[in-house]
Short mmCIF file of C-alpha atoms in Angstrom, two decimals:
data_model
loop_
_atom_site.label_atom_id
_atom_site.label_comp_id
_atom_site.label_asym_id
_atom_site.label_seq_id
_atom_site.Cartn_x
_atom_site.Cartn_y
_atom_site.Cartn_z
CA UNK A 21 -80.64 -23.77 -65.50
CA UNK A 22 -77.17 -25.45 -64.56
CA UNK A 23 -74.68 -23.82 -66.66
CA UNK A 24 -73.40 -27.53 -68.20
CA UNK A 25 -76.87 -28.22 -69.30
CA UNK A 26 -77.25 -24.71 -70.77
CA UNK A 27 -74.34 -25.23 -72.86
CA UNK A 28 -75.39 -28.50 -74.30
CA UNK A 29 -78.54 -26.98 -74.96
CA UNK A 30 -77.16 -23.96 -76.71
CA UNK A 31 -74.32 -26.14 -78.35
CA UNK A 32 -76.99 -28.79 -80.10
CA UNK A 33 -79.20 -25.67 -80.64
CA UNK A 34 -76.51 -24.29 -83.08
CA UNK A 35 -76.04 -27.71 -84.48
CA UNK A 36 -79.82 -27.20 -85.25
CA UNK A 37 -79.64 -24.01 -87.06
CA UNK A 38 -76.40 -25.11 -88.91
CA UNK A 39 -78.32 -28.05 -90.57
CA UNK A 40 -81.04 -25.77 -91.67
CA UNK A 41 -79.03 -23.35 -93.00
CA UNK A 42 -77.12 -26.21 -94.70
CA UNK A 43 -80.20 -27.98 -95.80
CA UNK A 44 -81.52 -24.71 -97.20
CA UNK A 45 -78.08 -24.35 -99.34
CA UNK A 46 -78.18 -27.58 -100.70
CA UNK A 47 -81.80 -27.21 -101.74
CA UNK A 48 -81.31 -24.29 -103.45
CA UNK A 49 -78.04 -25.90 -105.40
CA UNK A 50 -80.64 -28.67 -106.60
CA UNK A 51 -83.04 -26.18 -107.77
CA UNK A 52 -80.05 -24.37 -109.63
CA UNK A 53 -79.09 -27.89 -111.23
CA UNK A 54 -82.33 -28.78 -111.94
CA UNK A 55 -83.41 -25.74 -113.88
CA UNK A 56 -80.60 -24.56 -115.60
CA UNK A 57 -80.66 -22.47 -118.19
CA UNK A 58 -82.36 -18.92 -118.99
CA UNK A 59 -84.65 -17.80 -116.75
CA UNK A 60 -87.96 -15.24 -117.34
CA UNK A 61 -88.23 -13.49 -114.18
CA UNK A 62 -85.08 -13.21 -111.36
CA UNK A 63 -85.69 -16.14 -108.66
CA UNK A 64 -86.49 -14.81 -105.48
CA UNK A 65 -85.75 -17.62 -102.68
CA UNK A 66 -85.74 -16.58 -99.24
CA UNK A 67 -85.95 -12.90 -99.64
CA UNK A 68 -82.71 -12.98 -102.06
CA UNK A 69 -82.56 -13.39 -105.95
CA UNK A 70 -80.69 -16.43 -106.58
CA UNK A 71 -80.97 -16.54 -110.10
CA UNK A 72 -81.49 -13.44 -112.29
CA UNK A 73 -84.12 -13.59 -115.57
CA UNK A 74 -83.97 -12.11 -118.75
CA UNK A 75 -86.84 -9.85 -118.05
CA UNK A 76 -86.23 -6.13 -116.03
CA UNK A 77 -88.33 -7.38 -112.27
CA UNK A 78 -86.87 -5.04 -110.04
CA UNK A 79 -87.30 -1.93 -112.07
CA UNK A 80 -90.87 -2.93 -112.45
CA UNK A 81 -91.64 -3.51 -108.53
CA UNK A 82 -90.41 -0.35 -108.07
CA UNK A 83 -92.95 1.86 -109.87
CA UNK A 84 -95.40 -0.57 -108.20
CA UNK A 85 -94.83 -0.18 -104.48
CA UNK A 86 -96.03 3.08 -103.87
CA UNK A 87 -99.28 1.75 -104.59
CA UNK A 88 -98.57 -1.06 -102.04
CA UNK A 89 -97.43 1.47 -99.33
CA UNK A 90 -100.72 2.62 -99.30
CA UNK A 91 -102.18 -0.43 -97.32
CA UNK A 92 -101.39 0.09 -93.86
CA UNK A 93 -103.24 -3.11 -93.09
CA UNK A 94 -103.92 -6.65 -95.06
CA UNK A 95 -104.27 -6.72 -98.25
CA UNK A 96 -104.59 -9.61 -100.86
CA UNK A 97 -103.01 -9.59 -104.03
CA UNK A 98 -103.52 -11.84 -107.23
CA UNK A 99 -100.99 -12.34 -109.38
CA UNK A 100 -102.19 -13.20 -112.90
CA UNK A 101 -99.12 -15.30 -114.88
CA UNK A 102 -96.59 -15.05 -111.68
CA UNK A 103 -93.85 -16.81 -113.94
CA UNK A 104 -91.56 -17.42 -111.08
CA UNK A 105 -93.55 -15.28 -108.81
CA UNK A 106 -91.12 -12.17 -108.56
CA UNK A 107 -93.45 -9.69 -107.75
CA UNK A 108 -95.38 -12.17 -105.17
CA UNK A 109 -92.57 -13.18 -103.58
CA UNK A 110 -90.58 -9.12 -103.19
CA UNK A 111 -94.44 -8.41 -101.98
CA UNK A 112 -95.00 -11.17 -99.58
CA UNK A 113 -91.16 -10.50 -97.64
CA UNK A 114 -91.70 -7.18 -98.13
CA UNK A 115 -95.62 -6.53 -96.63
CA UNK A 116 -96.14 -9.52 -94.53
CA UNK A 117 -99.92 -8.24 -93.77
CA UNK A 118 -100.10 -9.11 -97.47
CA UNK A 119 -101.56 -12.44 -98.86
CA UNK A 120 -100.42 -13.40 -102.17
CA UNK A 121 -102.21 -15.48 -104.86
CA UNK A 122 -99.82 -16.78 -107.68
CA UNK A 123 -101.81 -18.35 -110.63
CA UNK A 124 -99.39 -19.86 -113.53
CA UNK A 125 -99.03 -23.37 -115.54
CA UNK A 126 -97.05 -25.11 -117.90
CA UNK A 127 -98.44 -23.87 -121.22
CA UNK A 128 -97.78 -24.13 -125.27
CA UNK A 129 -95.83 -20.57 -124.78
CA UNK A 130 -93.82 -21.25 -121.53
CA UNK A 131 -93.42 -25.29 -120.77
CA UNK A 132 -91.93 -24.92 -117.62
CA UNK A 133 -93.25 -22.11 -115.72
CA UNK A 134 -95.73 -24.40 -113.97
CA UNK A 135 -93.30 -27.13 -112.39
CA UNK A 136 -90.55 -24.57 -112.01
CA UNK A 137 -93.39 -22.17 -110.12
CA UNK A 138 -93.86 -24.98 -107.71
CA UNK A 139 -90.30 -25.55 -106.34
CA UNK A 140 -89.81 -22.06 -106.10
CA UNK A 141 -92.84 -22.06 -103.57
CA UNK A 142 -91.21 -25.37 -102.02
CA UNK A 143 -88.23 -23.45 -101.26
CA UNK A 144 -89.87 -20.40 -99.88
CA UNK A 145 -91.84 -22.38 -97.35
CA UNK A 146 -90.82 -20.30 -94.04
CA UNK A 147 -93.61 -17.40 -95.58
CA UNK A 148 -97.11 -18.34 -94.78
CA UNK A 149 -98.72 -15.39 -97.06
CA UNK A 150 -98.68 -16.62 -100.12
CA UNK A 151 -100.47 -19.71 -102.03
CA UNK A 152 -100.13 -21.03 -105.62
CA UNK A 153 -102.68 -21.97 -108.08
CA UNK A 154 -101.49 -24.11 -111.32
CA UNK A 155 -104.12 -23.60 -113.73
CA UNK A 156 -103.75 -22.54 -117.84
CA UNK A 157 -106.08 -19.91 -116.54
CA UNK A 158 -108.72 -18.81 -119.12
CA UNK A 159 -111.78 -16.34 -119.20
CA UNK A 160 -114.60 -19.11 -117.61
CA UNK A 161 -111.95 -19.19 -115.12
CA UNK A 162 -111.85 -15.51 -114.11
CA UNK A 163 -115.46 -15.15 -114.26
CA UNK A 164 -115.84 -18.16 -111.66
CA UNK A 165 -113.02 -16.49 -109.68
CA UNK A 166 -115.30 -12.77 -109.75
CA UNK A 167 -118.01 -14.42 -108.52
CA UNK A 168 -116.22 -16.10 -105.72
CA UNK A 169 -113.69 -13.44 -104.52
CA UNK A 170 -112.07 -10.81 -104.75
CA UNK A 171 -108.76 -8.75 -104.46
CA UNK A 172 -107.13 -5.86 -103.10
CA UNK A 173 -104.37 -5.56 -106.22
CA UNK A 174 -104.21 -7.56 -109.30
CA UNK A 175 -100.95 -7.86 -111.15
CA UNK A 176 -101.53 -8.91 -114.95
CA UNK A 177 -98.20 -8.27 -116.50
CA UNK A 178 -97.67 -9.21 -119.99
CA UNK A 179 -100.40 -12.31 -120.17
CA UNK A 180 -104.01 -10.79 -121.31
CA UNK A 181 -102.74 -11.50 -124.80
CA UNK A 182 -101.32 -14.56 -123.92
CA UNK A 183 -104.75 -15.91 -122.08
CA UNK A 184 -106.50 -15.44 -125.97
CA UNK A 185 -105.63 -14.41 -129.21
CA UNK A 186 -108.54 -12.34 -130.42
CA UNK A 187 -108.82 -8.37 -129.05
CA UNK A 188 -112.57 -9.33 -128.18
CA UNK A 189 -112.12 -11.79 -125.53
CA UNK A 190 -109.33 -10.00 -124.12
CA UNK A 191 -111.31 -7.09 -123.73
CA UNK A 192 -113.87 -9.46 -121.84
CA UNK A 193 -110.79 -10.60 -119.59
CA UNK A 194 -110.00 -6.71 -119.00
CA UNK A 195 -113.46 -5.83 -117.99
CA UNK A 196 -113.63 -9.02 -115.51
CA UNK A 197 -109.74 -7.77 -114.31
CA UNK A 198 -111.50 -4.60 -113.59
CA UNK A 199 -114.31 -5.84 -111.72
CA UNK A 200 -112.72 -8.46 -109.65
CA UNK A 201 -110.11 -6.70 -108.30
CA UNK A 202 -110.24 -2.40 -106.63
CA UNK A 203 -106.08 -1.48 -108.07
CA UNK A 204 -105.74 -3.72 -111.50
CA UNK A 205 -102.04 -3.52 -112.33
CA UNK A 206 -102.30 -4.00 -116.34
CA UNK A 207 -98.92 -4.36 -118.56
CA UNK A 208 -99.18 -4.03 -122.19
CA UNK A 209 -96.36 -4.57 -124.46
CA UNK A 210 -94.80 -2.44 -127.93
CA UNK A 211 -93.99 -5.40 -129.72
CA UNK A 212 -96.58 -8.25 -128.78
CA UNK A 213 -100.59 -7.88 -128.88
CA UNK A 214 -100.09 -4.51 -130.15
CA UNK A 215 -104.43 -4.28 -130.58
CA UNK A 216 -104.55 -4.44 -126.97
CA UNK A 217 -102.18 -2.40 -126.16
CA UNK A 218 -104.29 0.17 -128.17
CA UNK A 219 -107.07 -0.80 -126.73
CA UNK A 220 -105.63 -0.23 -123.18
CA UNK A 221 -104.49 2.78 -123.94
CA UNK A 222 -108.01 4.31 -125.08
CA UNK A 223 -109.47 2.57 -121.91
CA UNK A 224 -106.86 4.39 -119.84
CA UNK A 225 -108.39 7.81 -121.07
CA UNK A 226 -111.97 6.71 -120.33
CA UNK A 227 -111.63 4.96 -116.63
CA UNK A 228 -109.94 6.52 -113.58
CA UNK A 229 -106.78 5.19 -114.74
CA UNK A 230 -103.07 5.98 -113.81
CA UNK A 231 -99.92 5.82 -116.31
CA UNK A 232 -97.29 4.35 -113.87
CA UNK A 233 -94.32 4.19 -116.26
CA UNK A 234 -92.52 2.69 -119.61
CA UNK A 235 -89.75 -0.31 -118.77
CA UNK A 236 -87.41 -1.73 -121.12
CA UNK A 237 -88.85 -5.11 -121.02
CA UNK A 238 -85.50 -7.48 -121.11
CA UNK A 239 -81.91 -6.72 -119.49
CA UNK A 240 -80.34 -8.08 -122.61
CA UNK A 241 -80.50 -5.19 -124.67
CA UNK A 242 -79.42 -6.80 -127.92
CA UNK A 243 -82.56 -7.52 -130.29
CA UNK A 244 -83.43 -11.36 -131.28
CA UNK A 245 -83.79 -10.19 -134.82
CA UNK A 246 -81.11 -8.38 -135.52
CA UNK A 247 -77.83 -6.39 -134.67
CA UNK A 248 -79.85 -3.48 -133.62
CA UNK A 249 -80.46 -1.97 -130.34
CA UNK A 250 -83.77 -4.04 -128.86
CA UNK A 251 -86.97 -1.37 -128.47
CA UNK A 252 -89.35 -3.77 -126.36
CA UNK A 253 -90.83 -2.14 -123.87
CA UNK A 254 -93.79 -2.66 -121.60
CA UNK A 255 -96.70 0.06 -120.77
CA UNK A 256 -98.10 -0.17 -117.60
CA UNK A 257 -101.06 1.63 -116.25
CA UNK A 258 -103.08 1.38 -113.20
CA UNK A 259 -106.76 1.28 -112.84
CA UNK A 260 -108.48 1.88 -109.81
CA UNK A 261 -111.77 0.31 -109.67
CA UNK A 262 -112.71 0.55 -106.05
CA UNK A 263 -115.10 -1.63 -106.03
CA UNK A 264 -115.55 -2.18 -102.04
CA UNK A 265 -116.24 -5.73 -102.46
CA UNK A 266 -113.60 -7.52 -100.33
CA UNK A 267 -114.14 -10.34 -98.65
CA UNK A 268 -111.16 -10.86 -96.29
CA UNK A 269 -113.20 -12.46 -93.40
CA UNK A 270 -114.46 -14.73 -95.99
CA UNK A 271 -110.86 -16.57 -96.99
CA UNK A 272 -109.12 -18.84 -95.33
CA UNK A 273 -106.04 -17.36 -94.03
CA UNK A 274 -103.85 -19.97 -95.43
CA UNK A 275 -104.93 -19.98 -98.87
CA UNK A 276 -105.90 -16.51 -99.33
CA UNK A 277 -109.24 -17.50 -100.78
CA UNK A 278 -111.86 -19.37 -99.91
CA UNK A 279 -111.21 -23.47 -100.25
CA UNK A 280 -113.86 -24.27 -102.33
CA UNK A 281 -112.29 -21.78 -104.99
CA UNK A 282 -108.65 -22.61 -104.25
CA UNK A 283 -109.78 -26.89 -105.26
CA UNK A 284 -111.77 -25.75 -108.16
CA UNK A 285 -108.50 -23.90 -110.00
CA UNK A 286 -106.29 -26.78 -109.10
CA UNK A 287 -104.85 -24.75 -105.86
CA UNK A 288 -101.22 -27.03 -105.01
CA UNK A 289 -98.90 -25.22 -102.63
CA UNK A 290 -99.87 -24.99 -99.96
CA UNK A 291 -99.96 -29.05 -100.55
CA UNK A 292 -101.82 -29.17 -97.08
CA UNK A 293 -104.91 -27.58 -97.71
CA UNK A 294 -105.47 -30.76 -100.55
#
């Protein structure tokens, strides 16, 4: 190539990148505007938190990944309550063989998480391994999902007891956890749904089970009720169901599921596949 055309070519080529990268800024200075104020889970955009939460994410990844090392090949993960979809995000940079489904609404209990959920995905659009379904998922829900699919790793941190208030459903929602995915990831919290915490616990001793660690639950240390020192902190064990059921040829690589189930449970990013 003549040198003078090369250099136009790399000069408008860096023009190029520059208005991406500038796009990309200006995006993410929107999202800030647009959702300010606290913040569950730190906002991962781009394979950098951009926003930290009030809840402890990156000490909880941590005692998680060693169970994610062990894939040397695809896996699929469902993320049950993804919030701002931390954990799906850090896993989808992080293990790009990996295939990420992030199920979360606007609810009663969080108003926001839905919408905010969906720009997040918006602005992490350059990864292809993850998809989002927005859906106040209950047990019917679940069951239909079992029956459809299933998952490598399931990540239900701090929502069973948010998905119903009575121990006996959420013990149904456990056992359908347990069957629909081989590692279920299962948080339980000191201070909220203490019956199933209890119950977890007990099941822990009766399953192959694994207790992966205690986390202070928020970075804020100072306790809503009081001038005390906060005590919140989250349990979480690890089952290992092994259940040899996956279906991986069965998905469709852009949605992580199959497209019948990903239209049933109101599937919206990737917005293409509707």
């Amino acid at each position: 190539m003549h040198r003078k055309f090369q250099s136009i070519f790399l000069f408008l080529g860096s023009l190029s990148l520059g208005s991406i990268a500038e796009s990309v800024e200006l995006d993410v200075q929107a999202f800030l505007q647009k959702h300010a104020g606290p913040i569950y889970q730190d906002v991962n955009i781009r394979n950098e938190v951009v926003v930290l939460g009030t809840d402890q994410c990156s000490v909880r990844y941590d005692l998680i990944k060693p169970i994610l090392n062990s894939y040397e090949g695809k896996f699929s993960v469902l993320d049950l309550g993804a919030a701002q979809g931390f954990f799906s995000f850090s896993i989808a940079n992080d293990y790009p063989k990996s295939f990420c489904v992030m199920i979360d609404a606007n609810t009663s209990y969080y108003g926001y998480h839905g919408n905010l959920l969906y720009d997040i995905c918006l602005l992490n659009k350059d990864l292809n391994n993850f998809s989002y379904l927005n859906r106040a998922i209950t047990l019917s829900d679940l069951r239909f999902l079992n029956k459809q699919e299933h998952f490598d790793v399931i990540i239900a941190f701090l929502v069973v007891h948010l998905m119903d208030d009575t121990l006996q459903a959420q013990i149904k929602i456990i056992e359908t956890l347990l069957s629909l995915g081989d590692n279920v990831l299962l948080e339980v919290a000191s201070d909220v749904g203490v019956p199933l915490s209890s119950y977890v616990e007990f099941l822990s001793t009766k399953l192959d089970c694994e207790y992966i660690g205690e986390v202070q639950r928020h970075k804020d240390l100072s306790c809503p009720r009081g001038n005390v020192p906060c005590c919140c902190t989250g349990q979480i064990f690890w089952f290992k169901s092994k259940n040899g059921n996956s279906d991986t040829e069965m998905k469709e690589p852009t949605l992580g599921m199959k497209k019948e189930t990903f239209q049933q449970l109101n599937g919206v990013y990737p917005p293409s596949a509707n």
